Amino acid sequence: MDAWIEEAAAQFPGEVARRWAAQYAKLADRRSLQALLGAVLQSIRTDLNRASRLATVALELAALSDDPATLALARRASASARYANSDYSGAVTDYRVSLQIFQDLGDEMETGKTLNSGMQALAYLGEYDEALAWSGRARQIFSQCGDHVRLARLASNIANVYFRLDRHEEAILQYEEALGVLRLHGEPSDIAATLSNIATCSISLGRFSAAEAAYEEARKLCAEFGFNLLVAEADYNIAWLYYLRGDYLSAMEFYARSRIHCREAGDAYHLALCDLDEAEMYLELNLTAEGGELASRAAAAFAALGLPYEQGKALVSQALASGRAHRPRQAAALFSQARRLFAAADNQVCLALIDLHEAVFARRRGAFGLGLRLCRRAWKTLATGYLPAKAALCEIIEAHILLDKQETVQARDLAASALDRLTNSESRAQRFQAWALLAQIEESGGNQEQSLRFWEEARSEMELLRNRVWGEVSRISFLEDKLAVYEALAGHYLALGRHEQAFAIIEQAKSRSMAELLALPDSVAIDPELSALLGDLNAEYRRVELATLSGASAGRVVVQTRAREREQEITRKFTSLSMVAGSTATQVADVRKAIPAGTLLLEYYEIRGVLQAGLVSRQGVEFLPVSALAPLRQTLRLFQLQISRIRAAGSRGPQLAESGAVATERHLSELYNSLIGPLEARLAGYKHLVVIPHGPLHEVPFHALACHGGYLSDRLTVSYAPSAGVYLQCLSRHHRTAGPPVVFGIPDRNAPWIETEARAVSACLPESLLFLGEQATLAALREHGTSSRWLHIATHSLIRRDNPMFSAIRLGDSRLSVLDLYNLHLQAEMVTLSGCSTGIHTVVGGDELLGLVRGLLYAGARTVVASLWDVNDESTTEFMRAFYGFAQTSLSRPDALRAAMKLVRESRPHPYYWAPFLLVGAP
């Protein structure tokens, strides 16, 4: 590059640049300026500050030129630099000036290029009609010239506008049309940008696999050609993808990486988006203070950038955080501010949805009059549009408020109206809520017989929901209570002192379909098409909402039909499996008979906000209330945050573990006092505890709960089960296999100790077969693992919270997903998954646990050892060497696990290192 351009890049905007331009006025010719403008566009991909300086100098030089076309080019380059720096108003001003000059000169091609370039800046300012009008004029110019590359770029820009209008199906078609041409004739930056846009749009449509593939290709291109800013943008988008999947730790790592690039490049827009997304993530983790702080920072940044839509979203998140923190006035003020922004854009649907959020908060704080007005106002918008389920939701919320006011007649009428509105709706969850609301209304009036009938109707709707794995119908808080029917029925029986019947009802709500699968006489091959159906179901429901909000009625009908067809097919497939298994209702007598001597079964369940603990032994069944669940969630999340920080710290983990030991111990002690403390006297005389958690308690390491200067595992051994029914199925399995132990180890540069671990485990197991790296294939697993008594797999896991049927572990040549496990026929007494978070589940309706452990139990494993969090590579090697060494002695598996914990604890006292592994199934 010419030396004078490097000198120009060192100038600062203002008088310095003006003096420099005057000194080098001889450079104010078209050829020199075109070279300078090319440098501006190149710098936009790598260094935004440099691009701004070059654009300023170019404007000063162009002003000294007598060539209006040169001035127009400089204005357009300045607009591009302003746009890249998120100065959209300034960019539009420059684009308009450039456009006017080219039109006056009659330069059609440059006019078309300016129209094309300026569309996105207009869209960011909400000027969608003008943006699309510019696209129409540009298309006419490029078509007349036969310029296919510029038509492709134009198609991509039109898609960007459609995306901001929530017209995602139309956007994806435009992107794909553009990509086909650009792959043949476009620049690498064009291809990378279009791929990134396709990925972003695919996420909005729920097509996560397609998004991941597009992001990976885009990032590879950007890195290859040195487009540092686009690499940073790709890192942000990948972080967003992990967040949507529920892989919070990976998302945090990518957000941290993206933040570094954004700060270096001065990319304020993507830095604010990181804050917005992480705010939503923290709110989902119930870390309200952290989420509120990030949302506040994002709102301020978007306000400074002049982006009202993004600012409104941030304000809504900030308001939700304030409401959860019991600051209703602040929440109301934030909602009001968001309202003004959406009102300015005439976004009536978003305004109505804010009404629903505010109505829920109003009800919680007892502001019933305000809640009623908000519901009725939202209803006027939603009932006349294409959102009947949302309109019914308005009526359900209003009916709840009226029931709180003891106006049962009006509440009954509204609930019945909502139910009628939902007759032909796919929103079974809302029909469940309507029936449950009617049951509560009758119960409040003392009509127990009618109440029970309505609860049964609600239960019937719940049964139809049990096998759906698509995302939640609404974020509105009261819809999270999808198990009210079981709570109500169990509560009735407990109030009557009929504890065994309460236990039977609770068992109906806990992992029943898993018990049905395990009851099959032989493993049934799952239809290969099922994986695609499960993967597409979230996308279809997302398309329904997007098509409705955009007003695309024709498209809405199409996607609703597709969603209904996939839902029905998935339901039929799962139902057919259950029908083959027959009834698996758990009988209390069978459980008591099967429990080994010295063993106590401890089953938790929440009833009306209070956690009940059911103690089942050979002697009988007893329930005791132990704690409210809400504070336990927060304590658990704080403990998990300590664990995540140590994992993310890498080499600084030991120092961070030492500094955070007191806080971690306090969280574990608080959990013990709430979960075990009230039952402590009942544990006397037992040697082994089988814990059946509920909801968030599935992520609690009960064996590591702190008590009396030690831990629960010092007092007795601990194992876990999803339900009593699943526990019975595992106990009943008695495999007879002579196959040798099989050990798989798939190391990589991020986990170099895996090979050491695999070799150490293999050395502990006589006559074991060891498969490392590329040898650890799916074919080897099918040939040797299916007949093995003990199977150990040390590898990385890929947890898919968005669709847990695609959760997988890495093998040497492929991935082993949950669906793959469903097609295996294992004979293993024990399978160990020594990897990161292999024991993490997605908990769906009916307390169903969807994840790798479920797949292994269904495949035939009697016992599974898995991890609750991302493990430390080195300490896991030490732990597994000790565990298998103890297991070769006379110790039982629970005793061997406990002994290994104690051994590792001596050198690594923080629970992060010794407590991640748990034993699920038959101990």
PDB file of N, CA and C in Angstrom, residues 443-521:
ATOM      1  N   GLU A 443     -62.688 -25.963  43.624  1.00  0.00           N
ATOM      2  CA  GLU A 443     -62.111 -26.310  44.925  1.00  0.00           C
ATOM      3  C   GLU A 443     -62.298 -25.179  45.916  1.00  0.00           C
ATOM      4  N   SER A 444     -62.125 -23.929  45.441  1.00  0.00           N
ATOM      5  CA  SER A 444     -62.304 -22.784  46.338  1.00  0.00           C
ATOM      6  C   SER A 444     -63.741 -22.643  46.808  1.00  0.00           C
ATOM      7  N   GLY A 445     -64.666 -23.134  45.969  1.00  0.00           N
ATOM      8  CA  GLY A 445     -66.073 -23.077  46.357  1.00  0.00           C
ATOM      9  C   GLY A 445     -66.525 -24.296  47.145  1.00  0.00           C
ATOM     10  N   GLY A 446     -65.609 -25.210  47.447  1.00  0.00           N
ATOM     11  CA  GLY A 446     -65.951 -26.381  48.240  1.00  0.00           C
ATOM     12  C   GLY A 446     -66.576 -27.507  47.446  1.00  0.00           C
ATOM     13  N   ASN A 447     -66.611 -27.391  46.129  1.00  0.00           N
ATOM     14  CA  ASN A 447     -67.203 -28.440  45.291  1.00  0.00           C
ATOM     15  C   ASN A 447     -66.116 -29.445  44.923  1.00  0.00           C
ATOM     16  N   GLN A 448     -65.788 -30.326  45.876  1.00  0.00           N
ATOM     17  CA  GLN A 448     -64.666 -31.241  45.700  1.00  0.00           C
ATOM     18  C   GLN A 448     -64.901 -32.235  44.562  1.00  0.00           C
ATOM     19  N   GLU A 449     -66.117 -32.700  44.400  1.00  0.00           N
ATOM     20  CA  GLU A 449     -66.393 -33.678  43.351  1.00  0.00           C
ATOM     21  C   GLU A 449     -66.151 -33.088  41.966  1.00  0.00           C
ATOM     22  N   GLN A 450     -66.679 -31.865  41.731  1.00  0.00           N
ATOM     23  CA  GLN A 450     -66.464 -31.196  40.449  1.00  0.00           C
ATOM     24  C   GLN A 450     -64.995 -30.840  40.262  1.00  0.00           C
ATOM     25  N   SER A 451     -64.362 -30.441  41.359  1.00  0.00           N
ATOM     26  CA  SER A 451     -62.949 -30.095  41.295  1.00  0.00           C
ATOM     27  C   SER A 451     -62.124 -31.293  40.846  1.00  0.00           C
ATOM     28  N   LEU A 452     -62.392 -32.465  41.427  1.00  0.00           N
ATOM     29  CA  LEU A 452     -61.655 -33.657  41.048  1.00  0.00           C
ATOM     30  C   LEU A 452     -61.885 -34.006  39.579  1.00  0.00           C
ATOM     31  N   ARG A 453     -63.120 -33.797  39.091  1.00  0.00           N
ATOM     32  CA  ARG A 453     -63.401 -34.084  37.681  1.00  0.00           C
ATOM     33  C   ARG A 453     -62.583 -33.178  36.774  1.00  0.00           C
ATOM     34  N   PHE A 454     -62.503 -31.897  37.135  1.00  0.00           N
ATOM     35  CA  PHE A 454     -61.714 -30.971  36.323  1.00  0.00           C
ATOM     36  C   PHE A 454     -60.220 -31.270  36.425  1.00  0.00           C
ATOM     37  N   TRP A 455     -59.767 -31.693  37.620  1.00  0.00           N
ATOM     38  CA  TRP A 455     -58.367 -32.085  37.731  1.00  0.00           C
ATOM     39  C   TRP A 455     -58.072 -33.269  36.822  1.00  0.00           C
ATOM     40  N   GLU A 456     -59.016 -34.163  36.709  1.00  0.00           N
ATOM     41  CA  GLU A 456     -58.818 -35.300  35.806  1.00  0.00           C
ATOM     42  C   GLU A 456     -58.752 -34.842  34.357  1.00  0.00           C
ATOM     43  N   GLU A 457     -59.566 -33.842  33.982  1.00  0.00           N
ATOM     44  CA  GLU A 457     -59.475 -33.281  32.631  1.00  0.00           C
ATOM     45  C   GLU A 457     -58.096 -32.656  32.413  1.00  0.00           C
ATOM     46  N   ALA A 458     -57.633 -31.939  33.433  1.00  0.00           N
ATOM     47  CA  ALA A 458     -56.306 -31.339  33.338  1.00  0.00           C
ATOM     48  C   ALA A 458     -55.235 -32.419  33.208  1.00  0.00           C
ATOM     49  N   ARG A 459     -55.380 -33.493  33.976  1.00  0.00           N
ATOM     50  CA  ARG A 459     -54.422 -34.586  33.900  1.00  0.00           C
ATOM     51  C   ARG A 459     -54.414 -35.220  32.508  1.00  0.00           C
ATOM     52  N   SER A 460     -55.587 -35.317  31.901  1.00  0.00           N
ATOM     53  CA  SER A 460     -55.668 -35.869  30.555  1.00  0.00           C
ATOM     54  C   SER A 460     -54.874 -35.023  29.562  1.00  0.00           C
ATOM     55  N   GLU A 461     -54.996 -33.688  29.684  1.00  0.00           N
ATOM     56  CA  GLU A 461     -54.213 -32.805  28.827  1.00  0.00           C
ATOM     57  C   GLU A 461     -52.717 -32.979  29.110  1.00  0.00           C
ATOM     58  N   MET A 462     -52.371 -33.149  30.395  1.00  0.00           N
ATOM     59  CA  MET A 462     -50.971 -33.332  30.744  1.00  0.00           C
ATOM     60  C   MET A 462     -50.403 -34.606  30.126  1.00  0.00           C
ATOM     61  N   GLU A 463     -51.201 -35.643  30.081  1.00  0.00           N
ATOM     62  CA  GLU A 463     -50.722 -36.892  29.490  1.00  0.00           C
ATOM     63  C   GLU A 463     -50.362 -36.688  28.016  1.00  0.00           C
ATOM     64  N   LEU A 464     -51.116 -35.847  27.331  1.00  0.00           N
ATOM     65  CA  LEU A 464     -50.822 -35.585  25.924  1.00  0.00           C
ATOM     66  C   LEU A 464     -49.574 -34.720  25.757  1.00  0.00           C
ATOM     67  N   LEU A 465     -49.187 -34.045  26.838  1.00  0.00           N
ATOM     68  CA  LEU A 465     -48.007 -33.186  26.786  1.00  0.00           C
ATOM     69  C   LEU A 465     -46.727 -33.906  27.194  1.00  0.00           C
ATOM     70  N   ARG A 466     -46.835 -35.041  27.789  1.00  0.00           N
ATOM     71  CA  ARG A 466     -45.692 -35.677  28.447  1.00  0.00           C
ATOM     72  C   ARG A 466     -44.517 -35.910  27.504  1.00  0.00           C
ATOM     73  N   ASN A 467     -44.819 -36.272  26.272  1.00  0.00           N
ATOM     74  CA  ASN A 467     -43.741 -36.641  25.359  1.00  0.00           C
ATOM     75  C   ASN A 467     -43.299 -35.512  24.434  1.00  0.00           C
ATOM     76  N   ARG A 468     -43.769 -34.295  24.690  1.00  0.00           N
ATOM     77  CA  ARG A 468     -43.331 -33.172  23.866  1.00  0.00           C
ATOM     78  C   ARG A 468     -42.031 -32.614  24.431  1.00  0.00           C
ATOM     79  N   VAL A 469     -41.098 -32.404  23.576  1.00  0.00           N
ATOM     80  CA  VAL A 469     -39.822 -31.873  24.029  1.00  0.00           C
ATOM     81  C   VAL A 469     -39.543 -30.484  23.445  1.00  0.00           C
ATOM     82  N   TRP A 470     -40.553 -29.876  22.809  1.00  0.00           N
ATOM     83  CA  TRP A 470     -40.358 -28.534  22.263  1.00  0.00           C
ATOM     84  C   TRP A 470     -40.387 -27.500  23.388  1.00  0.00           C
ATOM     85  N   GLY A 471     -39.943 -26.304  23.079  1.00  0.00           N
ATOM     86  CA  GLY A 471     -39.747 -25.271  24.089  1.00  0.00           C
ATOM     87  C   GLY A 471     -41.028 -24.803  24.739  1.00  0.00           C
ATOM     88  N   GLU A 472     -40.892 -24.029  25.783  1.00  0.00           N
ATOM     89  CA  GLU A 472     -42.025 -23.565  26.572  1.00  0.00           C
ATOM     90  C   GLU A 472     -42.979 -22.727  25.727  1.00  0.00           C
ATOM     91  N   VAL A 473     -44.265 -22.782  26.068  1.00  0.00           N
ATOM     92  CA  VAL A 473     -45.284 -22.032  25.341  1.00  0.00           C
ATOM     93  C   VAL A 473     -45.152 -20.542  25.634  1.00  0.00           C
ATOM     94  N   SER A 474     -44.841 -20.199  26.815  1.00  0.00           N
ATOM     95  CA  SER A 474     -44.747 -18.786  27.183  1.00  0.00           C
ATOM     96  C   SER A 474     -43.788 -18.635  28.337  1.00  0.00           C
ATOM     97  N   ARG A 475     -43.166 -17.454  28.420  1.00  0.00           N
ATOM     98  CA  ARG A 475     -42.272 -17.169  29.535  1.00  0.00           C
ATOM     99  C   ARG A 475     -43.024 -16.614  30.727  1.00  0.00           C
ATOM    100  N   ILE A 476     -44.274 -16.402  30.583  1.00  0.00           N
ATOM    101  CA  ILE A 476     -45.040 -15.836  31.689  1.00  0.00           C
ATOM    102  C   ILE A 476     -45.084 -16.835  32.827  1.00  0.00           C
ATOM    103  N   SER A 477     -44.773 -16.345  34.001  1.00  0.00           N
ATOM    104  CA  SER A 477     -44.360 -17.222  35.096  1.00  0.00           C
ATOM    105  C   SER A 477     -45.386 -18.263  35.500  1.00  0.00           C
ATOM    106  N   PHE A 478     -46.692 -17.924  35.504  1.00  0.00           N
ATOM    107  CA  PHE A 478     -47.619 -18.913  36.046  1.00  0.00           C
ATOM    108  C   PHE A 478     -47.759 -20.118  35.134  1.00  0.00           C
ATOM    109  N   LEU A 479     -47.384 -20.005  33.850  1.00  0.00           N
ATOM    110  CA  LEU A 479     -47.468 -21.158  32.953  1.00  0.00           C
ATOM    111  C   LEU A 479     -46.360 -22.177  33.209  1.00  0.00           C
ATOM    112  N   GLU A 480     -45.380 -21.802  34.045  1.00  0.00           N
ATOM    113  CA  GLU A 480     -44.344 -22.769  34.368  1.00  0.00           C
ATOM    114  C   GLU A 480     -44.897 -23.912  35.220  1.00  0.00           C
ATOM    115  N   ASP A 481     -46.025 -23.694  35.848  1.00  0.00           N
ATOM    116  CA  ASP A 481     -46.598 -24.688  36.756  1.00  0.00           C
ATOM    117  C   ASP A 481     -47.430 -25.686  35.962  1.00  0.00           C
ATOM    118  N   LYS A 482     -46.764 -26.576  35.251  1.00  0.00           N
ATOM    119  CA  LYS A 482     -47.469 -27.546  34.418  1.00  0.00           C
ATOM    120  C   LYS A 482     -47.826 -28.823  35.168  1.00  0.00           C
ATOM    121  N   LEU A 483     -47.411 -28.931  36.405  1.00  0.00           N
ATOM    122  CA  LEU A 483     -47.677 -30.154  37.161  1.00  0.00           C
ATOM    123  C   LEU A 483     -48.687 -29.917  38.284  1.00  0.00           C
ATOM    124  N   ALA A 484     -49.505 -28.893  38.128  1.00  0.00           N
ATOM    125  CA  ALA A 484     -50.460 -28.564  39.187  1.00  0.00           C
ATOM    126  C   ALA A 484     -51.424 -29.707  39.470  1.00  0.00           C
ATOM    127  N   VAL A 485     -51.765 -30.466  38.444  1.00  0.00           N
ATOM    128  CA  VAL A 485     -52.726 -31.543  38.649  1.00  0.00           C
ATOM    129  C   VAL A 485     -52.177 -32.584  39.610  1.00  0.00           C
ATOM    130  N   TYR A 486     -50.907 -32.993  39.457  1.00  0.00           N
ATOM    131  CA  TYR A 486     -50.325 -33.984  40.346  1.00  0.00           C
ATOM    132  C   TYR A 486     -50.131 -33.407  41.744  1.00  0.00           C
ATOM    133  N   GLU A 487     -49.727 -32.143  41.800  1.00  0.00           N
ATOM    134  CA  GLU A 487     -49.581 -31.498  43.101  1.00  0.00           C
ATOM    135  C   GLU A 487     -50.907 -31.487  43.849  1.00  0.00           C
ATOM    136  N   ALA A 488     -51.960 -31.116  43.131  1.00  0.00           N
ATOM    137  CA  ALA A 488     -53.265 -31.020  43.776  1.00  0.00           C
ATOM    138  C   ALA A 488     -53.727 -32.381  44.282  1.00  0.00           C
ATOM    139  N   LEU A 489     -53.627 -33.390  43.434  1.00  0.00           N
ATOM    140  CA  LEU A 489     -54.084 -34.717  43.837  1.00  0.00           C
ATOM    141  C   LEU A 489     -53.237 -35.273  44.976  1.00  0.00           C
ATOM    142  N   ALA A 490     -51.912 -35.130  44.877  1.00  0.00           N
ATOM    143  CA  ALA A 490     -51.047 -35.610  45.959  1.00  0.00           C
ATOM    144  C   ALA A 490     -51.312 -34.843  47.244  1.00  0.00           C
ATOM    145  N   GLY A 491     -51.558 -33.540  47.113  1.00  0.00           N
ATOM    146  CA  GLY A 491     -51.859 -32.735  48.294  1.00  0.00           C
ATOM    147  C   GLY A 491     -53.129 -33.198  48.997  1.00  0.00           C
ATOM    148  N   HIS A 492     -54.134 -33.542  48.216  1.00  0.00           N
ATOM    149  CA  HIS A 492     -55.378 -34.052  48.806  1.00  0.00           C
ATOM    150  C   HIS A 492     -55.116 -35.315  49.614  1.00  0.00           C
ATOM    151  N   TYR A 493     -54.344 -36.241  49.039  1.00  0.00           N
ATOM    152  CA  TYR A 493     -54.101 -37.515  49.733  1.00  0.00           C
ATOM    153  C   TYR A 493     -53.269 -37.313  50.991  1.00  0.00           C
ATOM    154  N   LEU A 494     -52.270 -36.415  50.913  1.00  0.00           N
ATOM    155  CA  LEU A 494     -51.474 -36.164  52.103  1.00  0.00           C
ATOM    156  C   LEU A 494     -52.307 -35.522  53.204  1.00  0.00           C
ATOM    157  N   ALA A 495     -53.202 -34.613  52.813  1.00  0.00           N
ATOM    158  CA  ALA A 495     -54.074 -33.982  53.805  1.00  0.00           C
ATOM    159  C   ALA A 495     -54.982 -35.011  54.475  1.00  0.00           C
ATOM    160  N   LEU A 496     -55.319 -36.049  53.734  1.00  0.00           N
ATOM    161  CA  LEU A 496     -56.164 -37.114  54.287  1.00  0.00           C
ATOM    162  C   LEU A 496     -55.346 -38.167  55.029  1.00  0.00           C
ATOM    163  N   GLY A 497     -54.009 -37.997  55.045  1.00  0.00           N
ATOM    164  CA  GLY A 497     -53.163 -38.960  55.736  1.00  0.00           C
ATOM    165  C   GLY A 497     -52.936 -40.241  54.965  1.00  0.00           C
ATOM    166  N   ARG A 498     -53.261 -40.254  53.693  1.00  0.00           N
ATOM    167  CA  ARG A 498     -53.117 -41.469  52.868  1.00  0.00           C
ATOM    168  C   ARG A 498     -51.799 -41.366  52.095  1.00  0.00           C
ATOM    169  N   HIS A 499     -50.702 -41.637  52.791  1.00  0.00           N
ATOM    170  CA  HIS A 499     -49.370 -41.400  52.254  1.00  0.00           C
ATOM    171  C   HIS A 499     -49.022 -42.346  51.112  1.00  0.00           C
ATOM    172  N   GLU A 500     -49.480 -43.574  51.191  1.00  0.00           N
ATOM    173  CA  GLU A 500     -49.154 -44.517  50.110  1.00  0.00           C
ATOM    174  C   GLU A 500     -49.834 -44.099  48.812  1.00  0.00           C
ATOM    175  N   GLN A 501     -51.058 -43.587  48.880  1.00  0.00           N
ATOM    176  CA  GLN A 501     -51.730 -43.123  47.673  1.00  0.00           C
ATOM    177  C   GLN A 501     -51.065 -41.860  47.130  1.00  0.00           C
ATOM    178  N   ALA A 502     -50.605 -41.000  48.030  1.00  0.00           N
ATOM    179  CA  ALA A 502     -49.873 -39.813  47.589  1.00  0.00           C
ATOM    180  C   ALA A 502     -48.592 -40.230  46.855  1.00  0.00           C
ATOM    181  N   PHE A 503     -47.903 -41.253  47.390  1.00  0.00           N
ATOM    182  CA  PHE A 503     -46.690 -41.752  46.740  1.00  0.00           C
ATOM    183  C   PHE A 503     -47.002 -42.272  45.333  1.00  0.00           C
ATOM    184  N   ALA A 504     -48.117 -42.984  45.182  1.00  0.00           N
ATOM    185  CA  ALA A 504     -48.496 -43.523  43.874  1.00  0.00           C
ATOM    186  C   ALA A 504     -48.781 -42.396  42.882  1.00  0.00           C
ATOM    187  N   ILE A 505     -49.447 -41.325  43.320  1.00  0.00           N
ATOM    188  CA  ILE A 505     -49.731 -40.179  42.451  1.00  0.00           C
ATOM    189  C   ILE A 505     -48.435 -39.499  42.034  1.00  0.00           C
ATOM    190  N   ILE A 506     -47.539 -39.304  42.998  1.00  0.00           N
ATOM    191  CA  ILE A 506     -46.271 -38.645  42.697  1.00  0.00           C
ATOM    192  C   ILE A 506     -45.482 -39.463  41.681  1.00  0.00           C
ATOM    193  N   GLU A 507     -45.512 -40.779  41.818  1.00  0.00           N
ATOM    194  CA  GLU A 507     -44.792 -41.628  40.874  1.00  0.00           C
ATOM    195  C   GLU A 507     -45.350 -41.501  39.456  1.00  0.00           C
ATOM    196  N   GLN A 508     -46.634 -41.168  39.331  1.00  0.00           N
ATOM    197  CA  GLN A 508     -47.209 -40.940  38.012  1.00  0.00           C
ATOM    198  C   GLN A 508     -46.614 -39.705  37.345  1.00  0.00           C
ATOM    199  N   ALA A 509     -46.073 -38.817  38.169  1.00  0.00           N
ATOM    200  CA  ALA A 509     -45.544 -37.554  37.648  1.00  0.00           C
ATOM    201  C   ALA A 509     -44.030 -37.571  37.493  1.00  0.00           C
ATOM    202  N   LYS A 510     -43.384 -38.701  37.755  1.00  0.00           N
ATOM    203  CA  LYS A 510     -41.924 -38.716  37.757  1.00  0.00           C
ATOM    204  C   LYS A 510     -41.397 -39.809  36.827  1.00  0.00           C
ATOM    205  N   SER A 511     -40.878 -39.387  35.679  1.00  0.00           N
ATOM    206  CA  SER A 511     -40.160 -40.278  34.754  1.00  0.00           C
ATOM    207  C   SER A 511     -40.938 -41.532  34.403  1.00  0.00           C
ATOM    208  N   ARG A 512     -42.240 -41.384  34.210  1.00  0.00           N
ATOM    209  CA  ARG A 512     -43.032 -42.568  33.912  1.00  0.00           C
ATOM    210  C   ARG A 512     -42.730 -43.132  32.533  1.00  0.00           C
ATOM    211  N   SER A 513     -42.536 -42.254  31.541  1.00  0.00           N
ATOM    212  CA  SER A 513     -42.259 -42.784  30.212  1.00  0.00           C
ATOM    213  C   SER A 513     -40.889 -43.460  30.175  1.00  0.00           C
ATOM    214  N   MET A 514     -39.934 -42.991  31.004  1.00  0.00           N
ATOM    215  CA  MET A 514     -38.660 -43.693  31.081  1.00  0.00           C
ATOM    216  C   MET A 514     -38.861 -45.092  31.661  1.00  0.00           C
ATOM    217  N   ALA A 515     -39.683 -45.193  32.701  1.00  0.00           N
ATOM    218  CA  ALA A 515     -39.969 -46.509  33.280  1.00  0.00           C
ATOM    219  C   ALA A 515     -40.646 -47.408  32.254  1.00  0.00           C
ATOM    220  N   GLU A 516     -41.509 -46.834  31.444  1.00  0.00           N
ATOM    221  CA  GLU A 516     -42.171 -47.620  30.401  1.00  0.00           C
ATOM    222  C   GLU A 516     -41.175 -48.126  29.369  1.00  0.00           C
ATOM    223  N   LEU A 517     -40.218 -47.272  28.999  1.00  0.00           N
ATOM    224  CA  LEU A 517     -39.199 -47.708  28.047  1.00  0.00           C
ATOM    225  C   LEU A 517     -38.336 -48.825  28.632  1.00  0.00           C
ATOM    226  N   LEU A 518     -37.955 -48.673  29.906  1.00  0.00           N
ATOM    227  CA  LEU A 518     -37.113 -49.689  30.524  1.00  0.00           C
ATOM    228  C   LEU A 518     -37.856 -51.008  30.701  1.00  0.00           C
ATOM    229  N   ALA A 519     -39.186 -50.956  30.730  1.00  0.00           N
ATOM    230  CA  ALA A 519     -39.970 -52.176  30.917  1.00  0.00           C
ATOM    231  C   ALA A 519     -40.108 -52.997  29.649  1.00  0.00           C
ATOM    232  N   LEU A 520     -39.673 -52.445  28.506  1.00  0.00           N
ATOM    233  CA  LEU A 520     -39.752 -53.219  27.269  1.00  0.00           C
ATOM    234  C   LEU A 520     -38.919 -54.494  27.385  1.00  0.00           C
ATOM    235  N   PRO A 521     -39.439 -55.618  26.919  1.00  0.00           N
ATOM    236  CA  PRO A 521     -38.686 -56.869  27.025  1.00  0.00           C
ATOM    237  C   PRO A 521     -37.388 -56.831  26.228  1.00  0.00           C
TER     238      PRO A 521
END
